[in-house]
JSON list of C-alpha atoms in Angstrom, two decimals:
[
{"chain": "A", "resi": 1, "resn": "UNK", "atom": "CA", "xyz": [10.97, -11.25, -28.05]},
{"chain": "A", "resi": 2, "resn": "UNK", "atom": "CA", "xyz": [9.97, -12.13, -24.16]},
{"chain": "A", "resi": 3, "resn": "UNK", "atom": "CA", "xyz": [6.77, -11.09, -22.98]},
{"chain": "A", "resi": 4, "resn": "UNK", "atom": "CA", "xyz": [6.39, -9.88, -19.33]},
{"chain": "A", "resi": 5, "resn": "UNK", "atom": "CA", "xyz": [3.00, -10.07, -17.47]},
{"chain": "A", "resi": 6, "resn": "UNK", "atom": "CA", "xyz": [2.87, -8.30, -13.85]},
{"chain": "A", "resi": 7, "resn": "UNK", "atom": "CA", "xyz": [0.83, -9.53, -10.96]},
{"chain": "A", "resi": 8, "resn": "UNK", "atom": "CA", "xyz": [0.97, -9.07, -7.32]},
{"chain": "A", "resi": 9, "resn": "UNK", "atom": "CA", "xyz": [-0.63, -5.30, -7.11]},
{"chain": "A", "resi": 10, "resn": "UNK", "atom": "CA", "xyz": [-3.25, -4.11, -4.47]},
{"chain": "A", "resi": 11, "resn": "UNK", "atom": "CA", "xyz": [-4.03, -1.33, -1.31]},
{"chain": "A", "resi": 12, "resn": "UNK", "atom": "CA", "xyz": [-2.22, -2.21, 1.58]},
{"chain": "A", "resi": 13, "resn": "UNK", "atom": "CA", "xyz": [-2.49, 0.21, 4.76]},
{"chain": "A", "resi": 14, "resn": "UNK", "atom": "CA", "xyz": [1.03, 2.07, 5.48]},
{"chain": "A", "resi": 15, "resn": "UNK", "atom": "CA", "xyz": [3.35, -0.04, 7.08]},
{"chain": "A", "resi": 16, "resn": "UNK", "atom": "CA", "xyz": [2.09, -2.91, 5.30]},
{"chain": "A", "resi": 17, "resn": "UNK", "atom": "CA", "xyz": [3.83, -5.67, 2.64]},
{"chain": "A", "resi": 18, "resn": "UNK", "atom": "CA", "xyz": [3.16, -6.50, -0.95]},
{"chain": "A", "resi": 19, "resn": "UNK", "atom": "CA", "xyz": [4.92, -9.29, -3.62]},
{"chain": "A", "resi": 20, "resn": "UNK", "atom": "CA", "xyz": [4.95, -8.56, -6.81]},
{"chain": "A", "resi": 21, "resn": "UNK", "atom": "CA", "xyz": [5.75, -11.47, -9.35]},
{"chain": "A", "resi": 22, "resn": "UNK", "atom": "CA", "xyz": [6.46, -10.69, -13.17]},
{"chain": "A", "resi": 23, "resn": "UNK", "atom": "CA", "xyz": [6.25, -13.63, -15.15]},
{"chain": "A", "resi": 24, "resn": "UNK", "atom": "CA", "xyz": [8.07, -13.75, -18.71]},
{"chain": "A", "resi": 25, "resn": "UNK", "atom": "CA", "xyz": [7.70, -15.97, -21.68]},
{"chain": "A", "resi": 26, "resn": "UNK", "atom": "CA", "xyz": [8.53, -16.29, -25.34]},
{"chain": "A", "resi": 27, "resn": "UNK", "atom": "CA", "xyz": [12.52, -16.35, -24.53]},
{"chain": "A", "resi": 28, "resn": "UNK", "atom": "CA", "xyz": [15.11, -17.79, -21.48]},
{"chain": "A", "resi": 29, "resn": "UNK", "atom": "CA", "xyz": [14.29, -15.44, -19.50]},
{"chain": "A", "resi": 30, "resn": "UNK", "atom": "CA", "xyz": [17.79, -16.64, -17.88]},
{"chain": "A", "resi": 31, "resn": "UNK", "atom": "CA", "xyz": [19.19, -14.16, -20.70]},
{"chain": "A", "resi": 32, "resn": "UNK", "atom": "CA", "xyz": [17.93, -11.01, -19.91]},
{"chain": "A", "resi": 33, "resn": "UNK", "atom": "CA", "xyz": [18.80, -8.75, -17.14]},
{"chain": "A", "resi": 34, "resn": "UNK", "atom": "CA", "xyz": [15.29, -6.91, -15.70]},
{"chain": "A", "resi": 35, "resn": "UNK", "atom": "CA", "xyz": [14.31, -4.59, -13.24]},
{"chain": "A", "resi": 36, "resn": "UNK", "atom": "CA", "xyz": [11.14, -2.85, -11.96]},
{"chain": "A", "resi": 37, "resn": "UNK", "atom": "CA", "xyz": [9.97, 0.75, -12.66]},
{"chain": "A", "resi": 38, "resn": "UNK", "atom": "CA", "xyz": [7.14, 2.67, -11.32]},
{"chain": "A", "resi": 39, "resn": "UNK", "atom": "CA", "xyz": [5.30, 5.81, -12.26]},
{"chain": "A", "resi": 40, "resn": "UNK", "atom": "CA", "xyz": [2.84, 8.13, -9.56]},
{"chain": "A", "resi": 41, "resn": "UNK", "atom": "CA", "xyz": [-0.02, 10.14, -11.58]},
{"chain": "A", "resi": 42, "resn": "UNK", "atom": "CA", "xyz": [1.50, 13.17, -13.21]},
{"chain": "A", "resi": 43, "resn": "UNK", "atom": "CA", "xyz": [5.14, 12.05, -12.33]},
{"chain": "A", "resi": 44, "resn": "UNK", "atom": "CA", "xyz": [7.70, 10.52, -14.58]},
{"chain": "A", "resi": 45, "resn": "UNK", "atom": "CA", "xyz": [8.29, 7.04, -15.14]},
{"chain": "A", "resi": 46, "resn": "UNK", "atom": "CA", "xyz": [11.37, 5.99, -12.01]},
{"chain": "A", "resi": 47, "resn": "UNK", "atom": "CA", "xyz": [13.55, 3.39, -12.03]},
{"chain": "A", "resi": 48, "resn": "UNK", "atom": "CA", "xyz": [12.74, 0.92, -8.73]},
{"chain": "A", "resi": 49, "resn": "UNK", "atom": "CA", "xyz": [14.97, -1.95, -8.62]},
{"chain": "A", "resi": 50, "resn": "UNK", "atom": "CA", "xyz": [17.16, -3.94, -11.39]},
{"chain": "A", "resi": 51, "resn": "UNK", "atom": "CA", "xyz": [18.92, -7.61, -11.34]},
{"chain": "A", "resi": 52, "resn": "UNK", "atom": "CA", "xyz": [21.36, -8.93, -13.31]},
{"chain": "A", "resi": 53, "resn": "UNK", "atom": "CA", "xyz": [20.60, -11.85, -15.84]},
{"chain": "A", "resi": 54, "resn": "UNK", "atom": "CA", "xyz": [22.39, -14.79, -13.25]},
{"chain": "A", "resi": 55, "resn": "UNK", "atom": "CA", "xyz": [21.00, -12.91, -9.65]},
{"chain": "A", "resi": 56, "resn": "UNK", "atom": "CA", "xyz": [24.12, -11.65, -8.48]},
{"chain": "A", "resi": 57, "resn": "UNK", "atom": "CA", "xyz": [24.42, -7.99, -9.09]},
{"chain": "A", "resi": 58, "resn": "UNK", "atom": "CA", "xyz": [21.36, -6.11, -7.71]},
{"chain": "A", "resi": 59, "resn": "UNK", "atom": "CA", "xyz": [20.62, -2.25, -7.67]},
{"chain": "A", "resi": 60, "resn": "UNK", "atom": "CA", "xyz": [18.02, -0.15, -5.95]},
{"chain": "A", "resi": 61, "resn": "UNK", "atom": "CA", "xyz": [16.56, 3.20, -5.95]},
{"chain": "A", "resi": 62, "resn": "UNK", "atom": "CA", "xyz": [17.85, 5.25, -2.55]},
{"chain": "A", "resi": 63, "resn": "UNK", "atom": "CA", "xyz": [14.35, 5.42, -1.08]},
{"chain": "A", "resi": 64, "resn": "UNK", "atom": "CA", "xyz": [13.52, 1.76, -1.24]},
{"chain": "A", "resi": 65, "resn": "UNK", "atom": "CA", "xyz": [16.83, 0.06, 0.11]},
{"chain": "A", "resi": 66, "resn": "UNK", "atom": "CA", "xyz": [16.04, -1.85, 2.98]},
{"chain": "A", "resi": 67, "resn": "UNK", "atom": "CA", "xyz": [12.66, -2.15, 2.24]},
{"chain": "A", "resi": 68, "resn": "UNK", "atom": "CA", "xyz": [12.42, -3.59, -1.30]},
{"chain": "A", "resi": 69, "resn": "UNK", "atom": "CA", "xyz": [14.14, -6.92, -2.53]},
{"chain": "A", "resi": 70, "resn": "UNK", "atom": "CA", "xyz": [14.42, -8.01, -5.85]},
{"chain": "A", "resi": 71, "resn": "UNK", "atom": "CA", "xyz": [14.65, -11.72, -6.97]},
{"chain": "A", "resi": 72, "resn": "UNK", "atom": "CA", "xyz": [14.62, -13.96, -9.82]},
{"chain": "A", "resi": 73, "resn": "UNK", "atom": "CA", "xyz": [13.76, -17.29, -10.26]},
{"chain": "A", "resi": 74, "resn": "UNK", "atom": "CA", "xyz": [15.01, -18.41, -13.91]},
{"chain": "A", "resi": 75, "resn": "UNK", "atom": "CA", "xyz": [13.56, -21.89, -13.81]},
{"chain": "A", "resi": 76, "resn": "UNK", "atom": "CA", "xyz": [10.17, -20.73, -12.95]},
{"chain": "A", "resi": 77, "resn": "UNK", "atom": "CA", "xyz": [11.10, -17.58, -15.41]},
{"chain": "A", "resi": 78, "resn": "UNK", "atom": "CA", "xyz": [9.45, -15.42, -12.63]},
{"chain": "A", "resi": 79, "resn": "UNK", "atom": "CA", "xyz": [10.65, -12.19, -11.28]},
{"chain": "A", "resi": 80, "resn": "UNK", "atom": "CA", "xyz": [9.88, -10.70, -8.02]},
{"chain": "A", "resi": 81, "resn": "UNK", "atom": "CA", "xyz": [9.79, -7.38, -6.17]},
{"chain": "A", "resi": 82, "resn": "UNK", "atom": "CA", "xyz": [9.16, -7.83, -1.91]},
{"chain": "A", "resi": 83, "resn": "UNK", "atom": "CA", "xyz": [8.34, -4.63, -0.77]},
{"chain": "A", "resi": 84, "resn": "UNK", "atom": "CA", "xyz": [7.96, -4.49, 2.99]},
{"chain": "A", "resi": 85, "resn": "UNK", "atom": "CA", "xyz": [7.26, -1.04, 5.62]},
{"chain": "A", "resi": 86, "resn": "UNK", "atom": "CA", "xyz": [5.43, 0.54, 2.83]},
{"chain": "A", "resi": 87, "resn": "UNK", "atom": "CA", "xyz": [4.76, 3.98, 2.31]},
{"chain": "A", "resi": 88, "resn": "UNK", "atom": "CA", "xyz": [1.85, 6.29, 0.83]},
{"chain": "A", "resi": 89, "resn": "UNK", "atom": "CA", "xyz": [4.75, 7.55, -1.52]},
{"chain": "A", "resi": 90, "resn": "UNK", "atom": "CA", "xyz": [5.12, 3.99, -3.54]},
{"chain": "A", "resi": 91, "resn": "UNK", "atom": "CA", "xyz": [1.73, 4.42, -4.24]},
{"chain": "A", "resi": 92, "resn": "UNK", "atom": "CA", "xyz": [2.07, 4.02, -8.06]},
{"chain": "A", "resi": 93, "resn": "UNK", "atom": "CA", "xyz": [1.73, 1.59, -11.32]},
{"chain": "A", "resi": 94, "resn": "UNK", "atom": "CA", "xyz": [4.50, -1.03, -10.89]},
{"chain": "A", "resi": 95, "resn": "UNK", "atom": "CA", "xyz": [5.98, -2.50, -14.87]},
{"chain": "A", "resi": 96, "resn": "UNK", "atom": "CA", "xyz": [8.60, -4.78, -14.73]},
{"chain": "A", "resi": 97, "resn": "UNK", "atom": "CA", "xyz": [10.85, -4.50, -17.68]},
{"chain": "A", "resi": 98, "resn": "UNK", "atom": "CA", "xyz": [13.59, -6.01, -19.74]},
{"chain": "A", "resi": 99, "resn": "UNK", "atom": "CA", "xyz": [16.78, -6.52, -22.00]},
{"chain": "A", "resi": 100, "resn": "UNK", "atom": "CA", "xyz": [19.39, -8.83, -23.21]},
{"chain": "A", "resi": 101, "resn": "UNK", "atom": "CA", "xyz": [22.03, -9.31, -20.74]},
{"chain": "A", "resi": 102, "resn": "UNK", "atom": "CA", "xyz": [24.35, -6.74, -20.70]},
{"chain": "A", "resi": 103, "resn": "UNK", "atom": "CA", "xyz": [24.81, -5.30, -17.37]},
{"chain": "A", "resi": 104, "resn": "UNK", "atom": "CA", "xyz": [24.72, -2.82, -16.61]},
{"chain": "A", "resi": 105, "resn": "UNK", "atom": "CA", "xyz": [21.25, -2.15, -18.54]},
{"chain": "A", "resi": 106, "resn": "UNK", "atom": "CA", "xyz": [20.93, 1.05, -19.32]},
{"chain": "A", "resi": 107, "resn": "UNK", "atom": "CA", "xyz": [17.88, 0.88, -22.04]},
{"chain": "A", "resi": 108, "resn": "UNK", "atom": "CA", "xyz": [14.97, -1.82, -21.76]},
{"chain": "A", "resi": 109, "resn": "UNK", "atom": "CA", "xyz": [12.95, -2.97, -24.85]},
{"chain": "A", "resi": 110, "resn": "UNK", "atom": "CA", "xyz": [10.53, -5.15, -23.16]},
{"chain": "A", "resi": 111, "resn": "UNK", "atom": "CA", "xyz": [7.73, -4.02, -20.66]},
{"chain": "A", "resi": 112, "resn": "UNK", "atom": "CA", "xyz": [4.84, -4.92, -19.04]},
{"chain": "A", "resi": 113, "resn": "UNK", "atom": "CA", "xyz": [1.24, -3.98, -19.32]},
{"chain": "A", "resi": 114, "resn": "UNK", "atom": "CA", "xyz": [1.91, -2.98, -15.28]},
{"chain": "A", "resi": 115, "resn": "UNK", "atom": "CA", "xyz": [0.00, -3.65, -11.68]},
{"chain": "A", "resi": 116, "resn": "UNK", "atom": "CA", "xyz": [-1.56, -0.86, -9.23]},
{"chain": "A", "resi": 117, "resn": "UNK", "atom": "CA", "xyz": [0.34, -0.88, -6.18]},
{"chain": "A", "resi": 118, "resn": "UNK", "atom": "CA", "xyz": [-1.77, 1.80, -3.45]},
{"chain": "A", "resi": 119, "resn": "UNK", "atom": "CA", "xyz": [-0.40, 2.55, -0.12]},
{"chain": "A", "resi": 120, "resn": "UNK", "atom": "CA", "xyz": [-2.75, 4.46, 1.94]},
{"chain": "A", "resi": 121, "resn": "UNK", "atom": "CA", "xyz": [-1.73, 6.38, 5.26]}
]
């Protein structure tokens, strides 16, 4: 039902910072917890970083805590990934994803198409 569009994706040198924004439309996007997922060439799809439908529950993959933030803005129906001090490992393609509130979400129906994120050392 809600479409998700990421943007926000480039090469950054090590060390350097990146925001990605995934914007959502054809629901409240206020209804739906999300989170981001990334997958390196030849590697399998990894779960990144996940917030609950209101903001205040937040999870994060080991190897990006303190680094990565994830935020939501439900009145611009926008969320966001900061990643700061990056590293030539979170070199991969970025989707932000999607379900009905429900936390937590273990399956998401709705992805996006997905942004480049390249970290080079």
């Amino acid at each position: 039902q809600v479409q998700l569009v990421e943007s926000g994706g480039g090469s950054v040198q090590a060390g350097g910072s990146l925001r990605l924004s995934c914007a959502a439309s054809g629901g409240i996007f206020s209804s739906y917890d999300a989170g981001w997922f990334r997958q390196a060439p030849g590697k399998e799809r990894e779960f990144v970083a996940a917030i609950s439908w209101s903001g205040g529950r937040t999870n994060y993959k080991d190897s990006v805590k303190g680094r990565f933030t994830i935020s939501r803005d439900n009145a611009k129906n926008t969320m966001y990934l900061q990643m700061t001090s990056l590293k030539p490992e979170d070199t991969a393609v970025y989707f932000c994803a999607a379900d009905r509130a429900g936390w937590p979400t273990a399956l998401y129906r709705y992805w996006g198409q997905g942004t480049q994120v390249t970290v080079s050392s």
